[in-house]
Amino acid sequence: MIALPALVLLPVLGGGVAWVAGRIRPVPTPASRDAAWWVALVTLGMETLLLALITFGHQPHAGPWLAHFSMPWIPAMGIAIRLDMDGLSLSLIWLSLVLCFPCVFLSTRQVTVNAGAFHFLFLATLAGIIGTFLATDLFLFFFFWELMLVPMFVLIAAWGHEDRQRAAMTFFMFTQGSGLIMLVSILGLVMAHYRATGVLTFDYVTLSRTPLSPALSMLIMVGFFVAFAVKLPVVPVHVWLPAAHTQAPTAASVLLAGILLKTGGYGMIRFDVMLFPDAASRFAPVAMGMGVVGILYGAWMSCAQDDVKRLIAYSSVSHMGFVLTGIFCGSRMGMQGAIMQMLAHGLSTAALFVIAGAIQDRLHTRDMRRIGGLWAAMPRLSSAGVFFAVAALGMPGLGNFTGEFLVLLATWHVSPALATVAAAGLVPAAMYALRMVNRIFLAAPRVGQSPGPDFPPRQMAVLACVMALVAVLGLYPQPFMAFSLPLPVAAMTGGKDGAP
Amino acid sequence: MIGHDVFLPAPLLVLSFGIMIMLAATAWRRSAGRSLLGGMVTLLLALAVTGLHTGDMPGSKGDTLFIQDRWTTYTAALSVFSSMCILLMSWRDTAHEGAGTGDEYVLLFMLGTLGALAMVFSANYMPFFVGLEILGVSLMGLVAFRRRPATAGHEAAMKYLILSGVSSAILLFGIGLAYGVTGSLRFVPPIATADVPAALPVAATVMILVGMFFKLSAVPFHMWLPDVMEGAPVPVAAFLAVVSKIAIFSSLVRYFGMGEQPPFLNDILYAVIILTVLGGNLLALRQTTLPRLMACSSIAHVGYLLIAFVCPGLLQPGAITVYLAAYSASTLGVFAAMTAFAPPDGPEGTAVAQWTGLFSSRPFLASVMALMLLSLAGIPPSIGFLAKFQIAATGVAHQRDLLVCVLIIGSIIGLYYYLNIIRVMLATPSFPSASRNRDSRPELTALVIVLTIIVVIGGLFPVRTIHPLLPMRPAPPEMRDETAHWRADLR
């Protein structure tokens, strides 16, 4: 089954072509910039087509998975290229692709310096993320996990805003450092398996059956948790996030907030809760407590920001607190809520970053004290902004509400007190979202402000699709909830390919 | 005892003859270009015959000067290949020297390579020590070759001479003690027997180890390396960082074998590893010039290699071989990029600040440099990632928790200073970069491309490229068997 590696390789190849297309002429012209942009767009189109084929096509020999691929890589160490797709990875990959379209349509065309390289790095990050969602060999997972950081680092450091280099360094140091801790955990798990069975393997399914002492499994689980907590982010290790999101160019902000954070959530589901269910349930009170702290802290910090992108970044911290709480609830409902929250947050926050980027392009500032009254000048942009801000505050009928509600309900079953505190986080959420709407769009225009053109209809159409998706997630979430659950570990071993 | 023994690894023969022919040619007419060509051909020949030897391989009982197995073949090939790369790096400058002193440079360089190979192949204290001294003496000459400013080169050479002399003295004292204990010059740690005090062999081993640590520049014997590498010409610094370290490390592995080490040795190694990894990385944080930074980073990498050395087991041979290859290729790549960046005259571009904005002025060079640095930091898709992964795997497999922690902390610190260079290269230059030389140097471009391919392919398809080179069960286990024989003989 070649579709899965193609899914990972296609963006890289397309990015390479885009790079070449951008450099064909020695002096960059608008035409060569556009060439790179077109190549990126076509690549994304082909990728979507491929994903649609995998989604709706019939997959033979996939076993319990939706799609499966495996070939040996480093047999001496039991490392193979194993890619598997279940509902969770499929829905997150769909999210990634859907988000790339607004990025490409609304933002990357404005990149004037070295557009070819920009598109290559953009698509390379996407490839790394997709690989992370698909890998079921722990070495391969780690490989992709590290791989997606490098292009993102360069995107931030080279195309970002004023304080970009510091932000990029912090981002890389935090994620890579925590990644090394995960590496030790992976190796610990593999070695424990080797000692117990004499088989050296990095296969997820095989390793899931490793007999572990409670202390050891706790230690390994926490090692994984640290890496994912940095990515998600969980509050004490969220330091990199506001800077990175704020300083990154718009497209990179969208990728960061929309998808990169989801790799943390995905990892927690796949490699913490599912791989070490016992240790995770013992660790759950701590994790849920951290999640609730994140909800409150993120919302509170968000209320205090004047920088639009920083405000959105802190709101992400708050929303990801819901994801963490939901994942560690230990119930199906909490898991569903967390996944719904990831999808809805991806869409709404990414759209907010696109809008914030558009505002910055037009007004050359992100400071809300110097922006105001955009509604009159740019009605389309403003209406989109209001829609997604309202979605972010958890308006019933939109996707984020579904996720937050499910998580709160699931938390209530575990601990009513915790659910109450978490629900209190919705109040500052309303505060920061409405404050942002009020100051940017509704207040009186500032003196000396020269608003640029509004969104053209084509860009508006792309945003409208995202809006529609957020609304569907809110109004009719059932199919997504049922579909996007991860494949249980027990079911993986049942298939003919799943068994070693 | 060895007069009738004609066993000689072929690369040593080829190199010796090549050097003699070059000497004769120089006596006839001086020409730097011909010397360079002769040196390159000799190295190519040596690479071609790495696995061959003259005479019969002595049996496990016979005493011999040299030994040849997969480990020597691998490290010798790696050394010769690195020497070729470094010779390519110094091609332009040496040719510029013209009839002046270009010949001496090449000759000293070839002698240094010969010394390194002698160490790699040695199975006896004699050729080991002779090789070490050939390497040391010729390196002193090479270090002093720096023209601009000449005093820096001389100062570095003096430092190297003195410290290298001190370490050789310690090493020689250790060898003498070992000979006193065992009555043999075989290249294995002395074992205590009934009629000598137990402390003697331990003292001998420790002194030999200290001598080796000096040459490997493990902390706390590292002081000389940054100064010397900064003072030396860039290719010579590369030689110091790669070839001489491969040779010493190869001898270290040969000497102590790959199995479990005795407890006192393990304790020393533990302490040295922790100091080396942390010390090297912390020192590198403060450096502002690239040779010093690479010196500190090479100190840290020696520490990582030693982690694999003290964790015997299934993964150890693979980890050591891959790490050596990854370290050599990436370090050579960095130095090649530095050479390509340096203008032909005027101050060499070794300060990190001079690299500002390289991504916009010379994107190819900057990309290569970034890739090599990422490889040294251990980030995919480069061979350095795989290497660091395997080192960590050996540590975890052996439950050396402390060492694994040190490895992680060291790697995080390392990440910072490697990334810092990339950050500088990405920054927009504050001054116009008109004065940069942009002359193309085809030999360097070719070298850089080859190294890039090695680093990337080695990272993506390690099986195809690395595995044929790997001695899965390398020589040292056999050597341990020989040791057993030899111990039996003694009794």
PDB file of N, CA and C in Angstrom, chain A residues 355-411:
ATOM      1  N   ILE A 355      -6.549  36.146  10.196  1.00  0.00           N
ATOM      2  CA  ILE A 355      -7.141  37.478  10.234  1.00  0.00           C
ATOM      3  C   ILE A 355      -6.191  38.469  10.906  1.00  0.00           C
ATOM      4  N   ALA A 356      -5.576  38.020  11.999  1.00  0.00           N
ATOM      5  CA  ALA A 356      -4.623  38.905  12.672  1.00  0.00           C
ATOM      6  C   ALA A 356      -3.472  39.248  11.742  1.00  0.00           C
ATOM      7  N   GLY A 357      -3.010  38.233  10.977  1.00  0.00           N
ATOM      8  CA  GLY A 357      -1.939  38.499  10.025  1.00  0.00           C
ATOM      9  C   GLY A 357      -2.373  39.490   8.965  1.00  0.00           C
ATOM     10  N   ALA A 358      -3.610  39.333   8.507  1.00  0.00           N
ATOM     11  CA  ALA A 358      -4.113  40.259   7.494  1.00  0.00           C
ATOM     12  C   ALA A 358      -4.184  41.671   8.056  1.00  0.00           C
ATOM     13  N   ILE A 359      -4.615  41.793   9.301  1.00  0.00           N
ATOM     14  CA  ILE A 359      -4.674  43.124   9.920  1.00  0.00           C
ATOM     15  C   ILE A 359      -3.283  43.713  10.002  1.00  0.00           C
ATOM     16  N   GLN A 360      -2.312  42.864  10.396  1.00  0.00           N
ATOM     17  CA  GLN A 360      -0.957  43.390  10.521  1.00  0.00           C
ATOM     18  C   GLN A 360      -0.395  43.809   9.165  1.00  0.00           C
ATOM     19  N   ASP A 361      -0.714  43.029   8.130  1.00  0.00           N
ATOM     20  CA  ASP A 361      -0.243  43.417   6.798  1.00  0.00           C
ATOM     21  C   ASP A 361      -0.798  44.779   6.397  1.00  0.00           C
ATOM     22  N   ARG A 362      -2.051  45.035   6.801  1.00  0.00           N
ATOM     23  CA  ARG A 362      -2.691  46.266   6.338  1.00  0.00           C
ATOM     24  C   ARG A 362      -2.342  47.461   7.217  1.00  0.00           C
ATOM     25  N   LEU A 363      -2.270  47.238   8.535  1.00  0.00           N
ATOM     26  CA  LEU A 363      -2.073  48.371   9.442  1.00  0.00           C
ATOM     27  C   LEU A 363      -0.649  48.444   9.995  1.00  0.00           C
ATOM     28  N   HIS A 364       0.144  47.404   9.747  1.00  0.00           N
ATOM     29  CA  HIS A 364       1.537  47.357  10.206  1.00  0.00           C
ATOM     30  C   HIS A 364       1.642  47.466  11.721  1.00  0.00           C
ATOM     31  N   THR A 365       0.676  46.968  12.416  1.00  0.00           N
ATOM     32  CA  THR A 365       0.803  46.876  13.864  1.00  0.00           C
ATOM     33  C   THR A 365      -0.090  45.745  14.350  1.00  0.00           C
ATOM     34  N   ARG A 366       0.315  45.185  15.498  1.00  0.00           N
ATOM     35  CA  ARG A 366      -0.540  44.185  16.130  1.00  0.00           C
ATOM     36  C   ARG A 366      -1.088  44.709  17.444  1.00  0.00           C
ATOM     37  N   ASP A 367      -0.772  45.960  17.738  1.00  0.00           N
ATOM     38  CA  ASP A 367      -1.129  46.518  19.034  1.00  0.00           C
ATOM     39  C   ASP A 367      -2.585  46.962  19.010  1.00  0.00           C
ATOM     40  N   MET A 368      -3.390  46.374  19.866  1.00  0.00           N
ATOM     41  CA  MET A 368      -4.825  46.679  19.821  1.00  0.00           C
ATOM     42  C   MET A 368      -5.123  48.111  20.248  1.00  0.00           C
ATOM     43  N   ARG A 369      -4.132  48.732  20.940  1.00  0.00           N
ATOM     44  CA  ARG A 369      -4.376  50.122  21.329  1.00  0.00           C
ATOM     45  C   ARG A 369      -4.307  51.052  20.132  1.00  0.00           C
ATOM     46  N   ARG A 370      -3.727  50.544  19.056  1.00  0.00           N
ATOM     47  CA  ARG A 370      -3.581  51.404  17.874  1.00  0.00           C
ATOM     48  C   ARG A 370      -4.470  50.951  16.730  1.00  0.00           C
ATOM     49  N   ILE A 371      -5.303  49.958  16.997  1.00  0.00           N
ATOM     50  CA  ILE A 371      -6.233  49.495  15.972  1.00  0.00           C
ATOM     51  C   ILE A 371      -7.640  49.752  16.488  1.00  0.00           C
ATOM     52  N   GLY A 372      -8.560  50.082  15.612  1.00  0.00           N
ATOM     53  CA  GLY A 372      -9.941  50.240  16.069  1.00  0.00           C
ATOM     54  C   GLY A 372     -10.870  50.476  14.915  1.00  0.00           C
ATOM     55  N   GLY A 373     -12.103  50.072  15.120  1.00  0.00           N
ATOM     56  CA  GLY A 373     -13.144  50.413  14.169  1.00  0.00           C
ATOM     57  C   GLY A 373     -12.937  49.888  12.774  1.00  0.00           C
ATOM     58  N   LEU A 374     -12.455  48.647  12.702  1.00  0.00           N
ATOM     59  CA  LEU A 374     -12.233  48.125  11.365  1.00  0.00           C
ATOM     60  C   LEU A 374     -13.526  47.759  10.653  1.00  0.00           C
ATOM     61  N   TRP A 375     -14.624  47.660  11.443  1.00  0.00           N
ATOM     62  CA  TRP A 375     -15.868  47.168  10.850  1.00  0.00           C
ATOM     63  C   TRP A 375     -16.291  48.030   9.661  1.00  0.00           C
ATOM     64  N   ALA A 376     -16.155  49.317   9.823  1.00  0.00           N
ATOM     65  CA  ALA A 376     -16.606  50.216   8.761  1.00  0.00           C
ATOM     66  C   ALA A 376     -15.714  50.080   7.530  1.00  0.00           C
ATOM     67  N   ALA A 377     -14.398  49.951   7.772  1.00  0.00           N
ATOM     68  CA  ALA A 377     -13.490  49.956   6.634  1.00  0.00           C
ATOM     69  C   ALA A 377     -13.409  48.590   5.961  1.00  0.00           C
ATOM     70  N   MET A 378     -13.429  47.543   6.770  1.00  0.00           N
ATOM     71  CA  MET A 378     -13.269  46.201   6.195  1.00  0.00           C
ATOM     72  C   MET A 378     -14.374  45.296   6.728  1.00  0.00           C
ATOM     73  N   PRO A 379     -15.535  45.377   6.206  1.00  0.00           N
ATOM     74  CA  PRO A 379     -16.633  44.599   6.776  1.00  0.00           C
ATOM     75  C   PRO A 379     -16.443  43.092   6.643  1.00  0.00           C
ATOM     76  N   ARG A 380     -15.863  42.658   5.534  1.00  0.00           N
ATOM     77  CA  ARG A 380     -15.734  41.204   5.354  1.00  0.00           C
ATOM     78  C   ARG A 380     -14.750  40.638   6.359  1.00  0.00           C
ATOM     79  N   LEU A 381     -13.571  41.275   6.430  1.00  0.00           N
ATOM     80  CA  LEU A 381     -12.553  40.814   7.373  1.00  0.00           C
ATOM     81  C   LEU A 381     -13.114  40.840   8.790  1.00  0.00           C
ATOM     82  N   SER A 382     -13.826  41.922   9.105  1.00  0.00           N
ATOM     83  CA  SER A 382     -14.307  42.062  10.470  1.00  0.00           C
ATOM     84  C   SER A 382     -15.356  41.023  10.802  1.00  0.00           C
ATOM     85  N   SER A 383     -16.254  40.756   9.853  1.00  0.00           N
ATOM     86  CA  SER A 383     -17.279  39.763  10.174  1.00  0.00           C
ATOM     87  C   SER A 383     -16.640  38.401  10.401  1.00  0.00           C
ATOM     88  N   ALA A 384     -15.655  38.075   9.565  1.00  0.00           N
ATOM     89  CA  ALA A 384     -14.969  36.806   9.787  1.00  0.00           C
ATOM     90  C   ALA A 384     -14.299  36.801  11.151  1.00  0.00           C
ATOM     91  N   GLY A 385     -13.669  37.921  11.495  1.00  0.00           N
ATOM     92  CA  GLY A 385     -13.008  38.007  12.790  1.00  0.00           C
ATOM     93  C   GLY A 385     -13.982  37.796  13.928  1.00  0.00           C
ATOM     94  N   VAL A 386     -15.127  38.447  13.839  1.00  0.00           N
ATOM     95  CA  VAL A 386     -16.113  38.306  14.910  1.00  0.00           C
ATOM     96  C   VAL A 386     -16.589  36.861  15.001  1.00  0.00           C
ATOM     97  N   PHE A 387     -16.836  36.249  13.843  1.00  0.00           N
ATOM     98  CA  PHE A 387     -17.316  34.868  13.855  1.00  0.00           C
ATOM     99  C   PHE A 387     -16.348  33.963  14.606  1.00  0.00           C
ATOM    100  N   PHE A 388     -15.049  34.069  14.242  1.00  0.00           N
ATOM    101  CA  PHE A 388     -14.114  33.126  14.866  1.00  0.00           C
ATOM    102  C   PHE A 388     -13.822  33.482  16.310  1.00  0.00           C
ATOM    103  N   ALA A 389     -13.893  34.771  16.642  1.00  0.00           N
ATOM    104  CA  ALA A 389     -13.711  35.137  18.050  1.00  0.00           C
ATOM    105  C   ALA A 389     -14.846  34.558  18.883  1.00  0.00           C
ATOM    106  N   VAL A 390     -16.040  34.632  18.349  1.00  0.00           N
ATOM    107  CA  VAL A 390     -17.180  34.079  19.073  1.00  0.00           C
ATOM    108  C   VAL A 390     -17.065  32.562  19.171  1.00  0.00           C
ATOM    109  N   ALA A 391     -16.574  31.945  18.097  1.00  0.00           N
ATOM    110  CA  ALA A 391     -16.355  30.504  18.160  1.00  0.00           C
ATOM    111  C   ALA A 391     -15.353  30.184  19.256  1.00  0.00           C
ATOM    112  N   ALA A 392     -14.298  31.012  19.359  1.00  0.00           N
ATOM    113  CA  ALA A 392     -13.250  30.734  20.339  1.00  0.00           C
ATOM    114  C   ALA A 392     -13.768  30.869  21.761  1.00  0.00           C
ATOM    115  N   LEU A 393     -14.729  31.728  21.976  1.00  0.00           N
ATOM    116  CA  LEU A 393     -15.214  31.854  23.351  1.00  0.00           C
ATOM    117  C   LEU A 393     -16.206  30.761  23.719  1.00  0.00           C
ATOM    118  N   GLY A 394     -16.527  29.903  22.754  1.00  0.00           N
ATOM    119  CA  GLY A 394     -17.345  28.741  23.089  1.00  0.00           C
ATOM    120  C   GLY A 394     -18.835  28.977  22.941  1.00  0.00           C
ATOM    121  N   MET A 395     -19.220  29.638  21.884  1.00  0.00           N
ATOM    122  CA  MET A 395     -20.637  29.868  21.621  1.00  0.00           C
ATOM    123  C   MET A 395     -21.317  28.554  21.246  1.00  0.00           C
ATOM    124  N   PRO A 396     -22.422  28.228  21.883  1.00  0.00           N
ATOM    125  CA  PRO A 396     -23.131  26.998  21.506  1.00  0.00           C
ATOM    126  C   PRO A 396     -23.503  27.043  20.026  1.00  0.00           C
ATOM    127  N   GLY A 397     -23.411  25.905  19.393  1.00  0.00           N
ATOM    128  CA  GLY A 397     -23.704  25.830  17.975  1.00  0.00           C
ATOM    129  C   GLY A 397     -22.439  25.852  17.134  1.00  0.00           C
ATOM    130  N   LEU A 398     -21.310  26.191  17.746  1.00  0.00           N
ATOM    131  CA  LEU A 398     -20.047  26.146  17.016  1.00  0.00           C
ATOM    132  C   LEU A 398     -19.153  25.075  17.636  1.00  0.00           C
ATOM    133  N   GLY A 399     -18.140  24.662  16.871  1.00  0.00           N
ATOM    134  CA  GLY A 399     -17.361  23.478  17.223  1.00  0.00           C
ATOM    135  C   GLY A 399     -16.742  23.514  18.599  1.00  0.00           C
ATOM    136  N   ASN A 400     -16.174  24.658  18.981  1.00  0.00           N
ATOM    137  CA  ASN A 400     -15.466  24.699  20.255  1.00  0.00           C
ATOM    138  C   ASN A 400     -16.401  24.374  21.413  1.00  0.00           C
ATOM    139  N   PHE A 401     -17.667  24.795  21.281  1.00  0.00           N
ATOM    140  CA  PHE A 401     -18.611  24.518  22.357  1.00  0.00           C
ATOM    141  C   PHE A 401     -18.766  23.022  22.555  1.00  0.00           C
ATOM    142  N   THR A 402     -18.917  22.297  21.454  1.00  0.00           N
ATOM    143  CA  THR A 402     -19.080  20.844  21.569  1.00  0.00           C
ATOM    144  C   THR A 402     -17.934  20.245  22.362  1.00  0.00           C
ATOM    145  N   GLY A 403     -16.707  20.622  21.969  1.00  0.00           N
ATOM    146  CA  GLY A 403     -15.548  20.053  22.628  1.00  0.00           C
ATOM    147  C   GLY A 403     -15.510  20.406  24.105  1.00  0.00           C
ATOM    148  N   GLU A 404     -15.678  21.684  24.386  1.00  0.00           N
ATOM    149  CA  GLU A 404     -15.566  22.109  25.780  1.00  0.00           C
ATOM    150  C   GLU A 404     -16.676  21.478  26.618  1.00  0.00           C
ATOM    151  N   PHE A 405     -17.870  21.403  26.054  1.00  0.00           N
ATOM    152  CA  PHE A 405     -18.987  20.835  26.800  1.00  0.00           C
ATOM    153  C   PHE A 405     -18.726  19.375  27.131  1.00  0.00           C
ATOM    154  N   LEU A 406     -18.285  18.633  26.122  1.00  0.00           N
ATOM    155  CA  LEU A 406     -18.019  17.208  26.360  1.00  0.00           C
ATOM    156  C   LEU A 406     -16.931  17.036  27.412  1.00  0.00           C
ATOM    157  N   VAL A 407     -15.909  17.858  27.330  1.00  0.00           N
ATOM    158  CA  VAL A 407     -14.812  17.725  28.297  1.00  0.00           C
ATOM    159  C   VAL A 407     -15.321  18.056  29.700  1.00  0.00           C
ATOM    160  N   LEU A 408     -16.090  19.112  29.800  1.00  0.00           N
ATOM    161  CA  LEU A 408     -16.591  19.493  31.126  1.00  0.00           C
ATOM    162  C   LEU A 408     -17.493  18.405  31.698  1.00  0.00           C
ATOM    163  N   LEU A 409     -18.318  17.846  30.839  1.00  0.00           N
ATOM    164  CA  LEU A 409     -19.227  16.786  31.295  1.00  0.00           C
ATOM    165  C   LEU A 409     -18.435  15.575  31.782  1.00  0.00           C
ATOM    166  N   ALA A 410     -17.434  15.217  30.979  1.00  0.00           N
ATOM    167  CA  ALA A 410     -16.622  14.062  31.362  1.00  0.00           C
ATOM    168  C   ALA A 410     -15.868  14.351  32.653  1.00  0.00           C
ATOM    169  N   THR A 411     -15.386  15.580  32.803  1.00  0.00           N
ATOM    170  CA  THR A 411     -14.667  15.933  34.024  1.00  0.00           C
ATOM    171  C   THR A 411     -15.617  15.886  35.216  1.00  0.00           C
TER     172      THR A 411
END
